[in-house]
mmCIF file of C-alpha atoms and ligand atoms in Angstrom:
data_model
loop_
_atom_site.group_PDB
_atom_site.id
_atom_site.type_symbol
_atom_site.label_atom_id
_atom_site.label_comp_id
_atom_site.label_asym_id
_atom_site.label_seq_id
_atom_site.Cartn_x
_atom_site.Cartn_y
_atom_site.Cartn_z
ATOM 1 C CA UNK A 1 7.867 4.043 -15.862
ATOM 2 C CA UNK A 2 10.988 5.018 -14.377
ATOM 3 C CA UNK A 3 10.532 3.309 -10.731
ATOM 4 C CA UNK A 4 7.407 2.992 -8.736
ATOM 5 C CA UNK A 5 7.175 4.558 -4.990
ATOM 6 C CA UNK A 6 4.098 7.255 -5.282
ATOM 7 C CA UNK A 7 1.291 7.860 -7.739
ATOM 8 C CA UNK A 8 4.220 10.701 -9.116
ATOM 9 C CA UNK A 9 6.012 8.068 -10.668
ATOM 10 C CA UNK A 10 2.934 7.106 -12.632
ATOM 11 C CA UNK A 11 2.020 9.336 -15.741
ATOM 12 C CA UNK A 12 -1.334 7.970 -16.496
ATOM 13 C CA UNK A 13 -3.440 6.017 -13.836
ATOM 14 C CA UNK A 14 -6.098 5.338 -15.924
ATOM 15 C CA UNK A 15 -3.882 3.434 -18.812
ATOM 16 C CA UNK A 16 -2.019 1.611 -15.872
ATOM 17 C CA UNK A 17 -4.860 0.056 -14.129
ATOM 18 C CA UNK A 18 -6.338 -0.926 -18.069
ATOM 19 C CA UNK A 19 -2.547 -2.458 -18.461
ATOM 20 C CA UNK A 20 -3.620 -4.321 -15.038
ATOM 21 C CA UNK A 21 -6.910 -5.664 -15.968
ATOM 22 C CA UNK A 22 -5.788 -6.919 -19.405
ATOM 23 C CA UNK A 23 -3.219 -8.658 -17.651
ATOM 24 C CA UNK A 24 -5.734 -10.550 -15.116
ATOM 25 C CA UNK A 25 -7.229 -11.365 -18.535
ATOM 26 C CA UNK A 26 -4.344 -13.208 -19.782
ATOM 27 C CA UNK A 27 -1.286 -13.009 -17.179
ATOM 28 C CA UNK A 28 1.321 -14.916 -19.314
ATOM 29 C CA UNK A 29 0.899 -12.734 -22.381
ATOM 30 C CA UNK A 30 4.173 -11.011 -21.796
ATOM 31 C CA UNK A 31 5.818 -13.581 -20.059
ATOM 32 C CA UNK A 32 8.623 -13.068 -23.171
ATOM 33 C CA UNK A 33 9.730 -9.546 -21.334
ATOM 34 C CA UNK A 34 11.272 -10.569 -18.324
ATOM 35 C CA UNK A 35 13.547 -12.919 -20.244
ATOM 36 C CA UNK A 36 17.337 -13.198 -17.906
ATOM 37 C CA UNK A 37 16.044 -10.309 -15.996
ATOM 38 C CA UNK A 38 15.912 -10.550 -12.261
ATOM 39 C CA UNK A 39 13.612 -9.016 -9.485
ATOM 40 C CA UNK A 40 15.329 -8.770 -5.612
ATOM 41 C CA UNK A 41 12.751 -7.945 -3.231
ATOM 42 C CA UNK A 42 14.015 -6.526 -0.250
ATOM 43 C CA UNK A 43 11.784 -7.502 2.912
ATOM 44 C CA UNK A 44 12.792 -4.934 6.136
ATOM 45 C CA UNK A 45 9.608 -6.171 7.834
ATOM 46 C CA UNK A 46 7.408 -9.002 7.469
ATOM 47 C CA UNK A 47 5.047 -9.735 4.659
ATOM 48 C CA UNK A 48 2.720 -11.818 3.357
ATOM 49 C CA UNK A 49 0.665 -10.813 0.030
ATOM 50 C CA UNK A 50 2.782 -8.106 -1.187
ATOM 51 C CA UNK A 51 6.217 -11.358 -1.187
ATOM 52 C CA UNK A 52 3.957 -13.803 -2.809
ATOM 53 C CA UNK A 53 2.181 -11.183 -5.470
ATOM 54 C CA UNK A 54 5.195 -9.491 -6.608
ATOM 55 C CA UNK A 55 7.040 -13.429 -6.832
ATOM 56 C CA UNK A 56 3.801 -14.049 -9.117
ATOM 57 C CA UNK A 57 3.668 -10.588 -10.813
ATOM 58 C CA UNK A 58 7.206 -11.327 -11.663
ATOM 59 C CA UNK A 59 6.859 -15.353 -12.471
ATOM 60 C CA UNK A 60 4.174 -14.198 -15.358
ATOM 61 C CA UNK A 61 6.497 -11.695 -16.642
ATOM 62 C CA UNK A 62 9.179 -14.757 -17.256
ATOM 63 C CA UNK A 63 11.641 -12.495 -14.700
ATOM 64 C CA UNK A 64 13.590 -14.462 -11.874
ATOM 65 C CA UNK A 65 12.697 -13.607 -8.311
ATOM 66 C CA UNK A 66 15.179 -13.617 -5.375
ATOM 67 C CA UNK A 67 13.744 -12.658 -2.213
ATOM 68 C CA UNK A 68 15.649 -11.316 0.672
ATOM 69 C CA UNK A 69 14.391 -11.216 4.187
ATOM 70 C CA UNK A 70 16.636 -8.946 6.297
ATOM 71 C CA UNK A 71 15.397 -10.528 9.234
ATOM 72 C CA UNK A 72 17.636 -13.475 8.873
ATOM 73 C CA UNK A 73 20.663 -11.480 7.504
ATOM 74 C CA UNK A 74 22.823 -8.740 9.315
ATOM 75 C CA UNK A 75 21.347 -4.873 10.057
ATOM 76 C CA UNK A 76 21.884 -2.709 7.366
ATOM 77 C CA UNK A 77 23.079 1.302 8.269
ATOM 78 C CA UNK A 78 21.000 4.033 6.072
ATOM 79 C CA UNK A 79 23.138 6.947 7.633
ATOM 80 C CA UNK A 80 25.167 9.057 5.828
ATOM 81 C CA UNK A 81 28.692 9.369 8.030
ATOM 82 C CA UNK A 82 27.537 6.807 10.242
ATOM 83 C CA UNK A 83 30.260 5.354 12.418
ATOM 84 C CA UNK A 84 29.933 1.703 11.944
ATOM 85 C CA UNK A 85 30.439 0.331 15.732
ATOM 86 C CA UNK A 86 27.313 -0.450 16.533
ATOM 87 C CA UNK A 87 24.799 -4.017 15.582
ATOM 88 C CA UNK A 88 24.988 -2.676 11.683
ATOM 89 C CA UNK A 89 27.228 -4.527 9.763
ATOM 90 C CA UNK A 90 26.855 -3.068 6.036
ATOM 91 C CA UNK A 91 26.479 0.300 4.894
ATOM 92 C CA UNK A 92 23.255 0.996 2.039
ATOM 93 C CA UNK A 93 25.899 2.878 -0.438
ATOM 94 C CA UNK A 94 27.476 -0.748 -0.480
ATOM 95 C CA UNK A 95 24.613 -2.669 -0.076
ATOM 96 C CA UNK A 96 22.433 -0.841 -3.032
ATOM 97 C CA UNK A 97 25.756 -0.755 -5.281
ATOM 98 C CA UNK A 98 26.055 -4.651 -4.814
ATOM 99 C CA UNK A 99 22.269 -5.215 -5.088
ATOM 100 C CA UNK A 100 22.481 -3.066 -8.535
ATOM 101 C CA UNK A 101 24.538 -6.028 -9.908
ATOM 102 C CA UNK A 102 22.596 -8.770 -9.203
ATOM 103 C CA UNK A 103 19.416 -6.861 -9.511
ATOM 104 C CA UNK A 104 17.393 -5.448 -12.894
ATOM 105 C CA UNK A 105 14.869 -4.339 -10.611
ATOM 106 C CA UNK A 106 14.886 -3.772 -6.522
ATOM 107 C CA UNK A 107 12.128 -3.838 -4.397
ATOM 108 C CA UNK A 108 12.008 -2.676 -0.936
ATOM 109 C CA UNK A 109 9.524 -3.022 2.544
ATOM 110 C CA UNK A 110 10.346 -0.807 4.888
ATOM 111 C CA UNK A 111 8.015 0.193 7.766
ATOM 112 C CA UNK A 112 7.922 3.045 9.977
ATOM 113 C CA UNK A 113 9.471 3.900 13.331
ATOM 114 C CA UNK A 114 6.030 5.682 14.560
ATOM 115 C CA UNK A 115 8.785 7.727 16.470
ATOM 116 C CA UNK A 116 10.571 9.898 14.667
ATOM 117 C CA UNK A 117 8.253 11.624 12.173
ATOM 118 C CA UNK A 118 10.303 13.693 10.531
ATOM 119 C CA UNK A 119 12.642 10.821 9.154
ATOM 120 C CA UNK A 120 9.523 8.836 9.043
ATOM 121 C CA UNK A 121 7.708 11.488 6.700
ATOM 122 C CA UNK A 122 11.049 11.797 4.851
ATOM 123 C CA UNK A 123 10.980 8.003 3.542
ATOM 124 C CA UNK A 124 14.839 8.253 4.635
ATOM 125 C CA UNK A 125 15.173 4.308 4.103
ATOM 126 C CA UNK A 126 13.525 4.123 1.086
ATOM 127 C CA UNK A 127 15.414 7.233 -0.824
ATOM 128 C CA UNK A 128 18.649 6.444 0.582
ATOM 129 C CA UNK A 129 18.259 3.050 -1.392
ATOM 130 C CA UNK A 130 17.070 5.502 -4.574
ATOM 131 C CA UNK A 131 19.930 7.070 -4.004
ATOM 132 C CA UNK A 132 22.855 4.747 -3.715
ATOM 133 C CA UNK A 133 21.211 1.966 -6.304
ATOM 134 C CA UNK A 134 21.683 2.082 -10.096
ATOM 135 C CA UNK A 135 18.783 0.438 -11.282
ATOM 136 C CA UNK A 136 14.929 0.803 -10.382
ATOM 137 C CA UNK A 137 13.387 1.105 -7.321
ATOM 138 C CA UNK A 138 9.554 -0.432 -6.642
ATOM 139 C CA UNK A 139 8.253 0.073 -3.115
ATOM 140 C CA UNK A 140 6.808 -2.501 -1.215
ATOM 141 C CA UNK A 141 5.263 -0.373 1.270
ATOM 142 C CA UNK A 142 7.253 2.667 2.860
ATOM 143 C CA UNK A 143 7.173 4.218 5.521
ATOM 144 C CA UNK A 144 4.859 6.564 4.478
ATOM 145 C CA UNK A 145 3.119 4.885 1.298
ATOM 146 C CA UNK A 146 1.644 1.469 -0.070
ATOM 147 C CA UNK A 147 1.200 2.453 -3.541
ATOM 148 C CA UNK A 148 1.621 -1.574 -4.978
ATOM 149 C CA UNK A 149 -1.614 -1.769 -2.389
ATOM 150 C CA UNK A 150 -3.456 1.386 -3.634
ATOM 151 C CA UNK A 151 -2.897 0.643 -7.365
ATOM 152 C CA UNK A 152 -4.854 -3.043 -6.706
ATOM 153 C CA UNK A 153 -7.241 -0.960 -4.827
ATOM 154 C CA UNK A 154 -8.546 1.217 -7.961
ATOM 155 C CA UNK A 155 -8.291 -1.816 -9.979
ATOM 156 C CA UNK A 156 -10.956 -3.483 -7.771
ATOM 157 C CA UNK A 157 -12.914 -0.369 -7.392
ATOM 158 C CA UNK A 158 -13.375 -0.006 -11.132
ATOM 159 C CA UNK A 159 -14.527 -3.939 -11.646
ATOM 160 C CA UNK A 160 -17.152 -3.821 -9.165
ATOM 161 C CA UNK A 161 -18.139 -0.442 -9.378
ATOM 162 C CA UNK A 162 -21.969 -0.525 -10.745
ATOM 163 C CA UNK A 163 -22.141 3.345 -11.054
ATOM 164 C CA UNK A 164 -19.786 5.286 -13.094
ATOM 165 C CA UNK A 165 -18.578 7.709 -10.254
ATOM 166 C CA UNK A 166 -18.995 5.336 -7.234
ATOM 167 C CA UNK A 167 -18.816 7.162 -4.085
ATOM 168 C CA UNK A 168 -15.746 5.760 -1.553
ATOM 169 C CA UNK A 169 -15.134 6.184 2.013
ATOM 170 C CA UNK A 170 -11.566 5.362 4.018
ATOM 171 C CA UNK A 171 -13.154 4.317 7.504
ATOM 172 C CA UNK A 172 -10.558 4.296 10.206
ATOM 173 C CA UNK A 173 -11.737 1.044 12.418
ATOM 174 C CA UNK A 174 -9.878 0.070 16.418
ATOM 175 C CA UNK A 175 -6.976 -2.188 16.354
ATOM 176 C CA UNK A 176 -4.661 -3.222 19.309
ATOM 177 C CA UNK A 177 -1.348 -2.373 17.756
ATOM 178 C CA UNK A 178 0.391 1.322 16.663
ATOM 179 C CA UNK A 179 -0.035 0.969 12.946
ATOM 180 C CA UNK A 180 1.681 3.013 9.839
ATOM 181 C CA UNK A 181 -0.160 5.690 7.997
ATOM 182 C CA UNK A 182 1.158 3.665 4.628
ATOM 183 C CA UNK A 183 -1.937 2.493 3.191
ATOM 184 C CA UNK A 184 -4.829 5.165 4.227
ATOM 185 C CA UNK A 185 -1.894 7.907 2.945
ATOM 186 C CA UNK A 186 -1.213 5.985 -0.203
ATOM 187 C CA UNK A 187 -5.109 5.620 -1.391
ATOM 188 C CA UNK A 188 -5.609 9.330 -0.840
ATOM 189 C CA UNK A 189 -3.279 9.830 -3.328
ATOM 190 C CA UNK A 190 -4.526 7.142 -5.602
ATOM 191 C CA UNK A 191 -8.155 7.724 -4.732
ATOM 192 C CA UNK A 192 -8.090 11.601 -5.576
ATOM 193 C CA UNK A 193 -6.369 10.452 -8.929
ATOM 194 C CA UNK A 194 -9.320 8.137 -9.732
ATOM 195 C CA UNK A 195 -12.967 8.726 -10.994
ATOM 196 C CA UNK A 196 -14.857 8.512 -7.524
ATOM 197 C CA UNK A 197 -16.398 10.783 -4.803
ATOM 198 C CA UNK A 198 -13.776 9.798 -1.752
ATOM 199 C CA UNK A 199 -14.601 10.608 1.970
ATOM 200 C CA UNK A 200 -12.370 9.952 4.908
ATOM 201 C CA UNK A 201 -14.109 9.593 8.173
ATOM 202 C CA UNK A 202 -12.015 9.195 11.418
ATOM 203 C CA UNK A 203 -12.138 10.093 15.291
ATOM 204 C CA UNK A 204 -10.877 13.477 16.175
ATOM 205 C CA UNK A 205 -7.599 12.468 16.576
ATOM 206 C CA UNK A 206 -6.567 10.964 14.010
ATOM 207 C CA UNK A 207 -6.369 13.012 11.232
ATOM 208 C CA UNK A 208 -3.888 12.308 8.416
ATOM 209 C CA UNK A 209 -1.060 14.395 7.129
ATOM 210 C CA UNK A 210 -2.456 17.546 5.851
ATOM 211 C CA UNK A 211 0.014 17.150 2.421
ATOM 212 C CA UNK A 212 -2.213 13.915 1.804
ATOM 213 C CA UNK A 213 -5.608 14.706 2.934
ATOM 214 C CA UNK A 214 -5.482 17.917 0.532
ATOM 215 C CA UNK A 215 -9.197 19.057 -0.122
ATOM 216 C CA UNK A 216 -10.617 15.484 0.402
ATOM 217 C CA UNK A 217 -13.595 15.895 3.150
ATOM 218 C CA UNK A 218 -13.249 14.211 6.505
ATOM 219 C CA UNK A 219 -15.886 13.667 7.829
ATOM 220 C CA UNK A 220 -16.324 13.017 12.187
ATOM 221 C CA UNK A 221 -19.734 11.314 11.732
ATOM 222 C CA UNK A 222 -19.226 7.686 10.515
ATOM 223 C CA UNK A 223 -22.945 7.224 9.720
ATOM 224 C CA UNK A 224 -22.952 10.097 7.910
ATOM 225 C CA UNK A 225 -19.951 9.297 6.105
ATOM 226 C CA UNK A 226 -21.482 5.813 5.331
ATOM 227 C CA UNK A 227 -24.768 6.953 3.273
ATOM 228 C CA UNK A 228 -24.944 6.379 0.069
ATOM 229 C CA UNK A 229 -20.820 4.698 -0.277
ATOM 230 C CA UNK A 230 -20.497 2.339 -2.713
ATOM 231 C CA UNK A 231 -17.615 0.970 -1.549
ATOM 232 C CA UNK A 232 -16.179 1.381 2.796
ATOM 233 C CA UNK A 233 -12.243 0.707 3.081
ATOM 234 C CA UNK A 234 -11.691 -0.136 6.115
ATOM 235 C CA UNK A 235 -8.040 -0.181 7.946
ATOM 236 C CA UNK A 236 -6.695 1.351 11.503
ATOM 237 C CA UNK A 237 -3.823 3.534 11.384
ATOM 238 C CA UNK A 238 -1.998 5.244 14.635
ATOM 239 C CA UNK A 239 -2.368 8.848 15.419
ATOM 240 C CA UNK A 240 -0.773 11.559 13.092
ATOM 241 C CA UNK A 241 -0.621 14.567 15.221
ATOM 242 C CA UNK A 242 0.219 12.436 18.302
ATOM 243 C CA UNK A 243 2.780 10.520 16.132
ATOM 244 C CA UNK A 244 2.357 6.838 16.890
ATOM 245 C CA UNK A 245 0.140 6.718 19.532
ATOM 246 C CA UNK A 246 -3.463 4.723 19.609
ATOM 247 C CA UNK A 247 -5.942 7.258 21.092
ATOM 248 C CA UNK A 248 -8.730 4.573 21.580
ATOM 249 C CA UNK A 249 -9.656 1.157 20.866
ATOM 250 C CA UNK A 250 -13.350 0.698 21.728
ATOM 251 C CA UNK A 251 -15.444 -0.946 19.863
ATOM 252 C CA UNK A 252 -17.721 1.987 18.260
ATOM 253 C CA UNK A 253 -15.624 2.388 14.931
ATOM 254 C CA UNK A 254 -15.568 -1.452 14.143
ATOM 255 C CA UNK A 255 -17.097 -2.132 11.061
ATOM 256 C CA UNK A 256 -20.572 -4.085 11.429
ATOM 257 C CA UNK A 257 -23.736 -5.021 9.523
ATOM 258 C CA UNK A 258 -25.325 -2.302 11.348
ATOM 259 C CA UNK A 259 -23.287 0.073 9.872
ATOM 260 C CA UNK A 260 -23.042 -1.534 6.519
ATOM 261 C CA UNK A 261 -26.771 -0.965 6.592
ATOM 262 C CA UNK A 262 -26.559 2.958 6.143
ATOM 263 C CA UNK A 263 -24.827 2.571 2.694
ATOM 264 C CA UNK A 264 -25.470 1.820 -0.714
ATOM 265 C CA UNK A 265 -24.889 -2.183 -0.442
ATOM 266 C CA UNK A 266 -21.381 -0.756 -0.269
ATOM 267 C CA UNK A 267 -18.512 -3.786 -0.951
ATOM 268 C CA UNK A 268 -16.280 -4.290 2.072
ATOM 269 C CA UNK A 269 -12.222 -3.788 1.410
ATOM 270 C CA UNK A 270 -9.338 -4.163 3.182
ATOM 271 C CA UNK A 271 -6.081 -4.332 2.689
ATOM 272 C CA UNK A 272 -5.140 -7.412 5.203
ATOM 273 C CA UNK A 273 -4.432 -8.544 7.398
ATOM 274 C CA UNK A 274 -7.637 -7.720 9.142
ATOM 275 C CA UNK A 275 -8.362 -8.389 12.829
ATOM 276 C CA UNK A 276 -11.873 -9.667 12.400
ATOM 277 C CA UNK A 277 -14.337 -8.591 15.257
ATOM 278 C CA UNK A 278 -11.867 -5.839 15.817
ATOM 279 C CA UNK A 279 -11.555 -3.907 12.930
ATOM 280 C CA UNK A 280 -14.518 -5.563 10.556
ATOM 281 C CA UNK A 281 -16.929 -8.323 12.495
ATOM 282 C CA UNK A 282 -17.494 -11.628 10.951
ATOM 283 C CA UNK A 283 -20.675 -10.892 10.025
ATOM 284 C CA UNK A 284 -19.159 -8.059 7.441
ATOM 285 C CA UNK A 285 -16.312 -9.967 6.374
ATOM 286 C CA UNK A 286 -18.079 -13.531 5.891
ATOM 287 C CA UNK A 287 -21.047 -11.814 3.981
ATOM 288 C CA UNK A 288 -20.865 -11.633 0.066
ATOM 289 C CA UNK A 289 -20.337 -8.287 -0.026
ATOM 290 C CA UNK A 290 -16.628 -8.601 1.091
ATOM 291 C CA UNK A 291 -14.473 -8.262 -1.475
ATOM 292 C CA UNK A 292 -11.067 -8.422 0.551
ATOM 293 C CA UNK A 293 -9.976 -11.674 -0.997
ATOM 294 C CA UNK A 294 -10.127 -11.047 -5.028
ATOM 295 C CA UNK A 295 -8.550 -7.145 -4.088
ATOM 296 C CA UNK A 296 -5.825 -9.511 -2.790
ATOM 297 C CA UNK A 297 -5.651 -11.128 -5.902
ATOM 298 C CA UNK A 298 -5.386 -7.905 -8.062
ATOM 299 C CA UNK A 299 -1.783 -7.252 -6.425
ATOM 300 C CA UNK A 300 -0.861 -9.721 -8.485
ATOM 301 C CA UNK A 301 -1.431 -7.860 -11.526
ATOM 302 C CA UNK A 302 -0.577 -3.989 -10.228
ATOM 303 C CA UNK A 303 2.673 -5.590 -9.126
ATOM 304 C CA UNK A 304 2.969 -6.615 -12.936
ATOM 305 C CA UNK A 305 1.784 -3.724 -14.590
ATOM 306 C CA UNK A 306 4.185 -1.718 -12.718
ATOM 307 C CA UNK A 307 6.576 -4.121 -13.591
ATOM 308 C CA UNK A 308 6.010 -4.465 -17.287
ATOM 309 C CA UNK A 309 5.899 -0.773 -17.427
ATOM 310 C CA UNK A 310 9.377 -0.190 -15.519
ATOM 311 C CA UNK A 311 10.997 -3.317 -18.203
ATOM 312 C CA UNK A 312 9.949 -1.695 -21.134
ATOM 313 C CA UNK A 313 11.020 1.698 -20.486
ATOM 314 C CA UNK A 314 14.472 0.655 -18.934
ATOM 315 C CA UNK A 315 15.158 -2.549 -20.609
HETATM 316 C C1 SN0 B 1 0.558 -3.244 8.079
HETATM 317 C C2 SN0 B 1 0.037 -1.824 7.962
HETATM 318 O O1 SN0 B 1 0.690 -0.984 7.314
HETATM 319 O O2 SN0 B 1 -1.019 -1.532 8.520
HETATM 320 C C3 SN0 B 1 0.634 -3.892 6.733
HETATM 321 C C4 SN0 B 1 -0.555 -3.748 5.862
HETATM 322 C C5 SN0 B 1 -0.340 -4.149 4.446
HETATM 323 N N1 SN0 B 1 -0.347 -3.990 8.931
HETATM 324 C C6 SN0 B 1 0.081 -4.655 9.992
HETATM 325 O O3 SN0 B 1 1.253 -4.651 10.297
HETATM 326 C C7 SN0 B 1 -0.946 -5.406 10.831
HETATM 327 C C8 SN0 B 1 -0.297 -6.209 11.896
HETATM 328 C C9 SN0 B 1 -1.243 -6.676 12.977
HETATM 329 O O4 SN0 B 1 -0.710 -6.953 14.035
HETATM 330 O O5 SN0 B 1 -2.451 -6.791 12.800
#
């Protein structure tokens, strides 16, 4: 694997998430690889599972891990020609150079505006680091993708499934805050790559970027979207069409026992964090068939699939 920011960068989904599980099986098996090689992980925005997976993911693989979060250090500029008298102190064409020689591997989080769609839908941040940096590039969540996220997903998917073609649904659920389109965009991509019937139910409203959504059904009536799922992912994410904005909040979308009751004993999954009795009710998240916590655990081992996969072709 050449670098990791889409399912494109992946040839063969189905021998990645197998590299994944094995690797659950027995994460130090390859911790030979990553031998005086070093992982900087880039954090633009806050995080919490995808720092400490990747650190992990890395750790197992016997690679050093330097983690950088930009919120302590000085503004970085991403624009070509900028003139540089404003709050940014460094240009990315230095920045990525420089990074390239401490760095084997680079990682970057970057969420975002929710304002300007057309950079936003661009991933300007993220392929202005492709561009300037010498050596590979694994995203941490974009602006517009989560793919570390989605890969763990399918990985989860496929150990609990208890059919062979398990049917999935995206549920969009209320929140309080403007959120990205990262993850619901990123597991349409991974989720029409994988061996499952996929739904997407939403408000009217909210539909996702057409180049995403391609021929996978939406569906306006939750209920009906929810018979027969084996599995309901639930996560909020701010309007498309009215870039950024949150349409409505009320409670009817959250994700209850009521509504747990029209599928298939469908397992719960998020991505976290998850505002419970906002999103998903206690009742759904503290029951047994919420699975939130060990699909946390599997970014461990998509971070070092991906990982393995990137040292062994570039190494
Ligand atoms: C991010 C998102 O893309 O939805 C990260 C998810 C992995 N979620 C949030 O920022 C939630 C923050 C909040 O206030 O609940």
């Amino acid at each position: 694997m050449k670098q990791f920011t889409s399912i494109y960068d992946v040839s063969n989904l189905e021998q990645l998430v197998r590299e994944a599980r094995a690797l659950k099986a027995n994460p130090v098996q390859y911790e030979w690889l990553g031998k005086g090689k070093t992982l900087v992980l880039l954090f633009l925005n806050p995080s919490f599972r995808t720092r400490l997976s990747t650190q992990k993911a890395a750790q197992n693989l016997g690679m050093n891990c330097i983690v950088l979060d930009m919120a302590q250090g000085w503004q970085l500029e991403f624009e070509d020609g900028a003139v540089m008298n404003t709050d940014k102190a460094e240009h990315i064409k230095e920045a990525a150079a420089v990074l390239s020689q401490y760095a084997d591997i680079i990682g970057i989080r970057t969420f975002p505006s929710l304002i300007d769609k057309e950079k936003d839908y661009a991933d300007f941040v993220l392929h202005q680091l492709v561009k300037y940096a010498t050596v590979p590039i694994i995203s941490l969540e974009s602006a517009i993708r989560h793919p570390l996220q989605s890969l763990a997903d399918v990985m989860t998917i496929e150990e609990y499934k208890t059919v062979k073609r398990p049917k999935v649904v995206l549920s969009w659920a209320p929140h309080v805050r403007a959120l990205p389109q990262a993850v619901p965009n990123s597991f349409l991509e991974f989720m029409q790559a994988a061996p499952v019937d996929f739904v997407i139910t939403h408000p009217e409203g909210y539909e996702l970027a057409p180049e995403f959504v391609k021929h996978t059904p939406v569906e306006y009536n939750q209920q009906k979207a929810f018979e027969g799922a084996d599995f309901i992912y639930a996560k909020n994410w701010s309007s498309y069409t009215q870039y950024g904005s949150i349409l409505r909040q009320d409670e009817a979308w959250m994700i209850t026992n009521e509504k747990m009751a029209w599928t298939n004993h469908a397992k719960l999954m998020h991505c976290l964090p998850v505002r419970r009795n906002v999103v998903v009710a206690d009742e759904v998240l503290d029951s047994p068939n919420a699975i939130v916590v060990e699909q946390a655990n599997n970014r461990t081992f998509a971070a070092q699939a991906v990982l393995k996969q990137i040292l062994e072709r570039v190494m």
